[in-house]
Tab-separated table of C-alpha atoms in Angstrom:
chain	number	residue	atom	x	y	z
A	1	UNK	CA	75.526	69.973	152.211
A	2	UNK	CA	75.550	72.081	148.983
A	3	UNK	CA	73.393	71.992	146.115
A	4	UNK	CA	75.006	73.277	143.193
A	5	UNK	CA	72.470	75.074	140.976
A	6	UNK	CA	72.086	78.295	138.933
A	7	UNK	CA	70.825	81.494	140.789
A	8	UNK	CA	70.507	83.973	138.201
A	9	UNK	CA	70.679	84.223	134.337
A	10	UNK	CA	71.578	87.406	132.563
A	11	UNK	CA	72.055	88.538	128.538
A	12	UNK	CA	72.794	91.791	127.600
A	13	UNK	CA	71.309	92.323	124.060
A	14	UNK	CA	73.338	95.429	123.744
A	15	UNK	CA	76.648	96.599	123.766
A	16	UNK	CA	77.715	98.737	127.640
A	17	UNK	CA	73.778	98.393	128.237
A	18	UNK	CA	72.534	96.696	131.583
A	19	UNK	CA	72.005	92.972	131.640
A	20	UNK	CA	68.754	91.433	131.722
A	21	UNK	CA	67.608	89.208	134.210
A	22	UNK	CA	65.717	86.090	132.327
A	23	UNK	CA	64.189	82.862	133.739
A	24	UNK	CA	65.869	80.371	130.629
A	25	UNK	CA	67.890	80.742	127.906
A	26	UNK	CA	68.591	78.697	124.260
A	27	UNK	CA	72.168	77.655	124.887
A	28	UNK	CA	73.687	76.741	121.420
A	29	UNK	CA	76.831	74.979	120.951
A	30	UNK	CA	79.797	77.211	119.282
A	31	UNK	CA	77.529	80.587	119.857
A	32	UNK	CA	76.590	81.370	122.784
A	33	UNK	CA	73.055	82.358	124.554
A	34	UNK	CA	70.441	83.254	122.455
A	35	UNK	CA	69.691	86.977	122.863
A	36	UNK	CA	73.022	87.611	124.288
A	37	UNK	CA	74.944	90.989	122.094
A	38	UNK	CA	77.952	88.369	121.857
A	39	UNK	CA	75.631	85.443	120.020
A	40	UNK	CA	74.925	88.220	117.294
A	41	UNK	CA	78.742	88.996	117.850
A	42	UNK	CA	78.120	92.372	119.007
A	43	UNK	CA	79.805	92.717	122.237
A	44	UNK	CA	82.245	94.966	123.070
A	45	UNK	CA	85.132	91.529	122.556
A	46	UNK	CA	83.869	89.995	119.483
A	47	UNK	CA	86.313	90.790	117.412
A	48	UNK	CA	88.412	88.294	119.243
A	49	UNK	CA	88.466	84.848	118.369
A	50	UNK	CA	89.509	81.603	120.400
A	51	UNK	CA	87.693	78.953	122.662
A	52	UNK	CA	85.851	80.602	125.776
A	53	UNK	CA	83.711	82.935	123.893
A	54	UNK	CA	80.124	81.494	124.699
A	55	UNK	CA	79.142	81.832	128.070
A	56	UNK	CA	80.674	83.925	131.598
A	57	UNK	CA	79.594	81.942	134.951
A	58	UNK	CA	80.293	83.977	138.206
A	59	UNK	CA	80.030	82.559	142.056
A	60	UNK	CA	77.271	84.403	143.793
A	61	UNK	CA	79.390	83.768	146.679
A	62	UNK	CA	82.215	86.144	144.903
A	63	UNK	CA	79.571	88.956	144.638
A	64	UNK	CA	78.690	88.847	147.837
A	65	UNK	CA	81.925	88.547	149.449
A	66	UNK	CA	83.058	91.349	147.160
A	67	UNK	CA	80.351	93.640	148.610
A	68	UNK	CA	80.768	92.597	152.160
A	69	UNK	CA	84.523	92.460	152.769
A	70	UNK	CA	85.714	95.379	150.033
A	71	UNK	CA	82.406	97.605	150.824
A	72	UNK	CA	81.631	97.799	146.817
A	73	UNK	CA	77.906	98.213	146.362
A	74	UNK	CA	77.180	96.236	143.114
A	75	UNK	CA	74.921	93.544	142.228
A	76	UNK	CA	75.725	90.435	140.470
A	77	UNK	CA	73.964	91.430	136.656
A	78	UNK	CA	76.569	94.401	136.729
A	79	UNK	CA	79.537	91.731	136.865
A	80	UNK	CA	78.353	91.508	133.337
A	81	UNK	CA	78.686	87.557	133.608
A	82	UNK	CA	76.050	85.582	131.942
A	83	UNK	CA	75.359	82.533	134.880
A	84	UNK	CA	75.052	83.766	138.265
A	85	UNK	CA	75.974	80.374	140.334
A	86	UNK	CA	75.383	78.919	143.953
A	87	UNK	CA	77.599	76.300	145.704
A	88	UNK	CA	79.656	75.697	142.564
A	89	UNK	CA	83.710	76.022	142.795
A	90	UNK	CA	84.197	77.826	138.957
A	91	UNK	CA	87.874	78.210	139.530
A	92	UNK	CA	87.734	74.637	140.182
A	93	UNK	CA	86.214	74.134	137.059
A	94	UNK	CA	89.147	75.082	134.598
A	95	UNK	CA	89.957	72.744	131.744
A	96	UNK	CA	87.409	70.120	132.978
A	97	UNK	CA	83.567	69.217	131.233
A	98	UNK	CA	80.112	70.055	133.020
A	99	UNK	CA	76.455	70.568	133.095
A	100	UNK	CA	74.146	73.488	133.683
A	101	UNK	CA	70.767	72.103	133.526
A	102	UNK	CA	71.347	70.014	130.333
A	103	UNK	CA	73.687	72.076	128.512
A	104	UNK	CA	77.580	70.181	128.530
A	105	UNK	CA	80.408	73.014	128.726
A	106	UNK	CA	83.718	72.790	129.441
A	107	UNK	CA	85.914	75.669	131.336
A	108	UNK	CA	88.461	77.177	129.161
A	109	UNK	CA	89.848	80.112	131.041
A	110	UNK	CA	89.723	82.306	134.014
A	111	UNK	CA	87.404	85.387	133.622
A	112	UNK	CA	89.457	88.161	135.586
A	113	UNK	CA	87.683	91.457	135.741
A	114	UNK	CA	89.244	94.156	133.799
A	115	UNK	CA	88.950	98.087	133.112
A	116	UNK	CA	86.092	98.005	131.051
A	117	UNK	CA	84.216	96.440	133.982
A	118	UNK	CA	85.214	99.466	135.969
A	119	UNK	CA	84.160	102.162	133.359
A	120	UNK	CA	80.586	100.164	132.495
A	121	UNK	CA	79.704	99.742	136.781
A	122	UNK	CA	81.487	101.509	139.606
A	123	UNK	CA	85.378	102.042	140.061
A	124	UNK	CA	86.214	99.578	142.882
A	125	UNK	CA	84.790	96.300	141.596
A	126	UNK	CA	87.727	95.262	140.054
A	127	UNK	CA	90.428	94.555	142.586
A	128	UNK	CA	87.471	92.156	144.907
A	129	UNK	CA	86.992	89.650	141.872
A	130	UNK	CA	90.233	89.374	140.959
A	131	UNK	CA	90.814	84.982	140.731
A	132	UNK	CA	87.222	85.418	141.459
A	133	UNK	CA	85.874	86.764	138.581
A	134	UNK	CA	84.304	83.680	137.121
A	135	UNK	CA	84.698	81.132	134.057
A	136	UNK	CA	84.394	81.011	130.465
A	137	UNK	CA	83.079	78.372	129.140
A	138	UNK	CA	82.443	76.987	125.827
A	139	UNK	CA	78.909	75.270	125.529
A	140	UNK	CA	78.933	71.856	123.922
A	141	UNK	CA	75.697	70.730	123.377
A	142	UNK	CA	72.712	72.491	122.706
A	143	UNK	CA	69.995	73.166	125.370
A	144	UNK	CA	67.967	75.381	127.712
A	145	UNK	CA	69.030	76.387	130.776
A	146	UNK	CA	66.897	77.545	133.482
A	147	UNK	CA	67.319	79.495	137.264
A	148	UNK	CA	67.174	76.643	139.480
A	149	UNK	CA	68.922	74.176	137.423
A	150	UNK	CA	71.432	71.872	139.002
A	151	UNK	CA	75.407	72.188	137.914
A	152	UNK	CA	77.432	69.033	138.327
A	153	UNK	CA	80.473	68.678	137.928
């Protein structure tokens, strides 16, 4: 039996910094995650435009597997992904509408891990989350999301 929820919530107000761990976020509809450097269009990619921009969700099952199988020694803020989930397929997720808490979004593409991920944690961590990497998602409706809330699907 799963239960499909959200483990962990990170923003990283700035730029390369580390994320922060927070209990709920403002999700808002076009933007992004209040807080986050790339809702004040600050991040290191906001100079690109296109659908998938507002939020990163990661499988804390990736992570872990990551660590375990490819002996990489990182913890799931420095994936820089926003949503940390449990017991949710992302991959599955891809072109298809769902909720986080009470927040709609809808999976636009794959989030592959690239060099920059490399140069901002630990050389190693890319090649273990490769079709693992996570989701982005654009975020539909507005709403808070909190650790602990439910993702269906």
């Amino acid at each position: 039996m799963t239960n499909p929820r959200v483990e962990a919530i990170y923003i990283g107000p700035d730029t390369e910094q580390p994320m922060q761990l927070v209990e709920r976020v403002k999700a808002v509809s076009g933007r992004g995650l209040e807080g986050d450097r790339y809702f004040a269009k600050e991040g290191t990619f906001s100079r690109k435009e296109g659908p998938g921009r507002d939020v990163t969700l990661i499988e804390a099952e990736a992570v872990e597997q990551a660590s375990a199988i490819y002996e990489v020694d990182f913890h799931s803020s420095e994936t820089r992904r926003n949503i940390v989930t449990r017991d949710v397929p992302l991959n599955h997720l891809l072109d298809k509408e769902f909720t986080v808490g009470g927040v709609r979004m809808r999976g636009v593409k794959l989030c592959e891990p690239c060099g920059h991920l490399e140069r901002v944690t630990a050389k190693g961590v890319k090649q273990p989350l490769i079709h693992r990497g996570g989701l982005r998602a654009d975020i539909l409706s507005d709403g808070e999301i909190s650790v602990g809330d439910r993702v269906t699907y």
